C-alpha positions as semicolon CSV with decimal commas, in nm:
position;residue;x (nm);y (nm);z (nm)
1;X;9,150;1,669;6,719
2;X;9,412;1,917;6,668
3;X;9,750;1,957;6,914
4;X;9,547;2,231;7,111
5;X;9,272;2,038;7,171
6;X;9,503;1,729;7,249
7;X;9,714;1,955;7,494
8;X;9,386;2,079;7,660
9;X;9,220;1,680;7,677
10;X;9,547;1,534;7,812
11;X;9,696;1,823;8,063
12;X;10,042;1,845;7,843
13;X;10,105;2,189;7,702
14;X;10,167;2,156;7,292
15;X;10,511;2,250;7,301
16;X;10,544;1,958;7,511
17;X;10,333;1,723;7,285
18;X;10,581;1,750;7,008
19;X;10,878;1,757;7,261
20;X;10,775;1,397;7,338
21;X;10,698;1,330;6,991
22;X;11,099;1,465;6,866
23;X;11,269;1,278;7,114
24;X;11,033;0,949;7,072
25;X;10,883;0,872;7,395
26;X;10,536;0,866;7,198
27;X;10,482;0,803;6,829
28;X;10,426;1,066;6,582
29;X;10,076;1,216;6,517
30;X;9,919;1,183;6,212
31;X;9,895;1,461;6,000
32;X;9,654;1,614;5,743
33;X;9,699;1,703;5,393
34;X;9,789;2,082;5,471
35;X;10,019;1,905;5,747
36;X;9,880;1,943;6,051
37;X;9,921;1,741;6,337
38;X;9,612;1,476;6,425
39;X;9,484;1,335;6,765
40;X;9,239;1,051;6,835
41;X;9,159;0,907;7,202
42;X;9,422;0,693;7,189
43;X;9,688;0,948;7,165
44;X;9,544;1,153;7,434
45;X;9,563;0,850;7,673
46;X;9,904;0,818;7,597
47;X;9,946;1,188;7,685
48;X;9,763;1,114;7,943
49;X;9,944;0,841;8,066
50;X;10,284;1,031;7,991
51;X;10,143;1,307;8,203
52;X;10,050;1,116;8,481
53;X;10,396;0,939;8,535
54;X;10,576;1,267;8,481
55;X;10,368;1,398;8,776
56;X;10,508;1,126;8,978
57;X;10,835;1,213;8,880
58;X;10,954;0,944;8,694
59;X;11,248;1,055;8,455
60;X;11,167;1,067;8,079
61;X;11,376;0,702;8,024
62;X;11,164;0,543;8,289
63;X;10,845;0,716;8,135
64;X;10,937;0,564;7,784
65;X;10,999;0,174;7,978
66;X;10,689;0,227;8,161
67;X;10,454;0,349;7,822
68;X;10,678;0,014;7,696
69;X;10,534;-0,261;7,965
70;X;10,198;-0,067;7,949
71;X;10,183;-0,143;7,571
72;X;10,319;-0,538;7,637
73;X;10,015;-0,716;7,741
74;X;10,230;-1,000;7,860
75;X;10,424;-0,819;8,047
76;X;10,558;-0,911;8,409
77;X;10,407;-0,674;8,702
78;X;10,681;-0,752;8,880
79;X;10,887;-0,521;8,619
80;X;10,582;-0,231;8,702
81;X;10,704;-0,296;9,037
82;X;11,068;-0,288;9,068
83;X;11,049;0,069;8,825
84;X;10,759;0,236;9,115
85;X;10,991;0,109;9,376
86;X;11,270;0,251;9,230
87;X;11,113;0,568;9,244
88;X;11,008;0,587;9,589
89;X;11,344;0,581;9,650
90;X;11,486;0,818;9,436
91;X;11,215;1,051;9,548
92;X;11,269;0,972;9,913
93;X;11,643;1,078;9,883
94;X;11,520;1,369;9,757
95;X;11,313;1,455;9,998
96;X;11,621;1,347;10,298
97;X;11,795;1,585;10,019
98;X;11,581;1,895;10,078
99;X;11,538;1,806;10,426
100;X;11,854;1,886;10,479
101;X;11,915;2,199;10,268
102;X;11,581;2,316;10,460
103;X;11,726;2,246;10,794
104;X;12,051;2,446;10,666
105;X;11,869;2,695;10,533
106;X;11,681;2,743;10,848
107;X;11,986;2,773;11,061
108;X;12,130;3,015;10,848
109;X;11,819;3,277;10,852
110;X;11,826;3,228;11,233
111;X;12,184;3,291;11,293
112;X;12,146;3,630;11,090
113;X;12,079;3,942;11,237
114;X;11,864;4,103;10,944
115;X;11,966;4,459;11,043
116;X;12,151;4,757;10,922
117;X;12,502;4,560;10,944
118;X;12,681;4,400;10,654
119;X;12,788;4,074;10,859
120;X;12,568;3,809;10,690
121;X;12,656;3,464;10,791
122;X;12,374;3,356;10,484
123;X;12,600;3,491;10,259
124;X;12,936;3,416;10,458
125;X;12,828;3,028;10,396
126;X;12,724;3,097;10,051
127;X;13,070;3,206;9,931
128;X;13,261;2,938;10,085
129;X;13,323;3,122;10,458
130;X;13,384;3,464;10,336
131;X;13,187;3,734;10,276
132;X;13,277;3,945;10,029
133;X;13,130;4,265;9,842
C-alpha cells in the first residue's frame, strides 16, 4: 500500500509517517521503481503501535525503547513496566500541573468584574502585578 493508504490503516497522518521515518523511530519504507514509498501489514502495525503509545503520551525516546523491547522477544517485562510506570507519573504531575493552573485560572475569572472598567486583575497577574495598556 501506498503512504495514504498506510496513514488511513494506521491513524498517523503521512506527514507524520515520514516524520518518524527521518528521525528513525521506524525503519524506512520500501520504495518502488518510480520511488514511491511502500507499506505492508507489518509497517502499519508498527504505525500502529507508534500511534497507540503516542496516544498515551509517551515521549518520542520512550516510543523508540518501547517499539525496541516490543521487537526483543527476550525481553524483560519488568523493563515494559518500569517505562508505563514512569509514565503514570509524568502524566500525573501533569495533571497536579494543570490542576493547579485551572484552580488559578478559576480564581482569577472570579475575582474579575467583566464590566465596562479597565481594572482586570486576569491581566494584572498576567503581567507580573501590573496592568498596563
Amino acid at each position: 500500500m501506498n503512504i495514504g493508504e498506510a496513514a488511513a490503516a494506521s491513524g498517523v497522518s503521512a506527514k507524520m509517517i515520514r516524520y518518524y521515518e527521518e528521525t528513525g523511530l521506524i525503519p524506512p519504507a520500501g520504495r518502488t521503481g518510480a520511488g514511491y514509498r511502500t507499506y505492508g501489514p507489518k509497517e502499519v502495525q508498527i504505525l500502529r503501535f507508534v500511534r497507540r503509545a503516542r496516544d498515551l503520551g509517551f515521549p518520542m525516546e520512550k516510543v523508540g525503547d518501547l517499539l525496541a523491547l516490543w521487537r526483543d522477544r527476550s525481553r524483560a517485562s519488568a523493563e515494559v513496566r518500569r517505562l508505563a510506570e514512569d509514565q503514570v507519573a509524568a502524566l500525573t504531575a501533569r495533571i497536579r500541573e494543570m490542576e493547579e493552573m485551572k484552580a488559578t485560572l478559576e480564581h482569577l475569572v472570579h475575582a474579575c468584574a467583566g464590566d465596562e472598567r479597565p481594572d482586570c486583575p486576569i491581566l494584572a497577574d498576567l503581567g507580573g502585578g501590573n496592568c498596563r495598556t
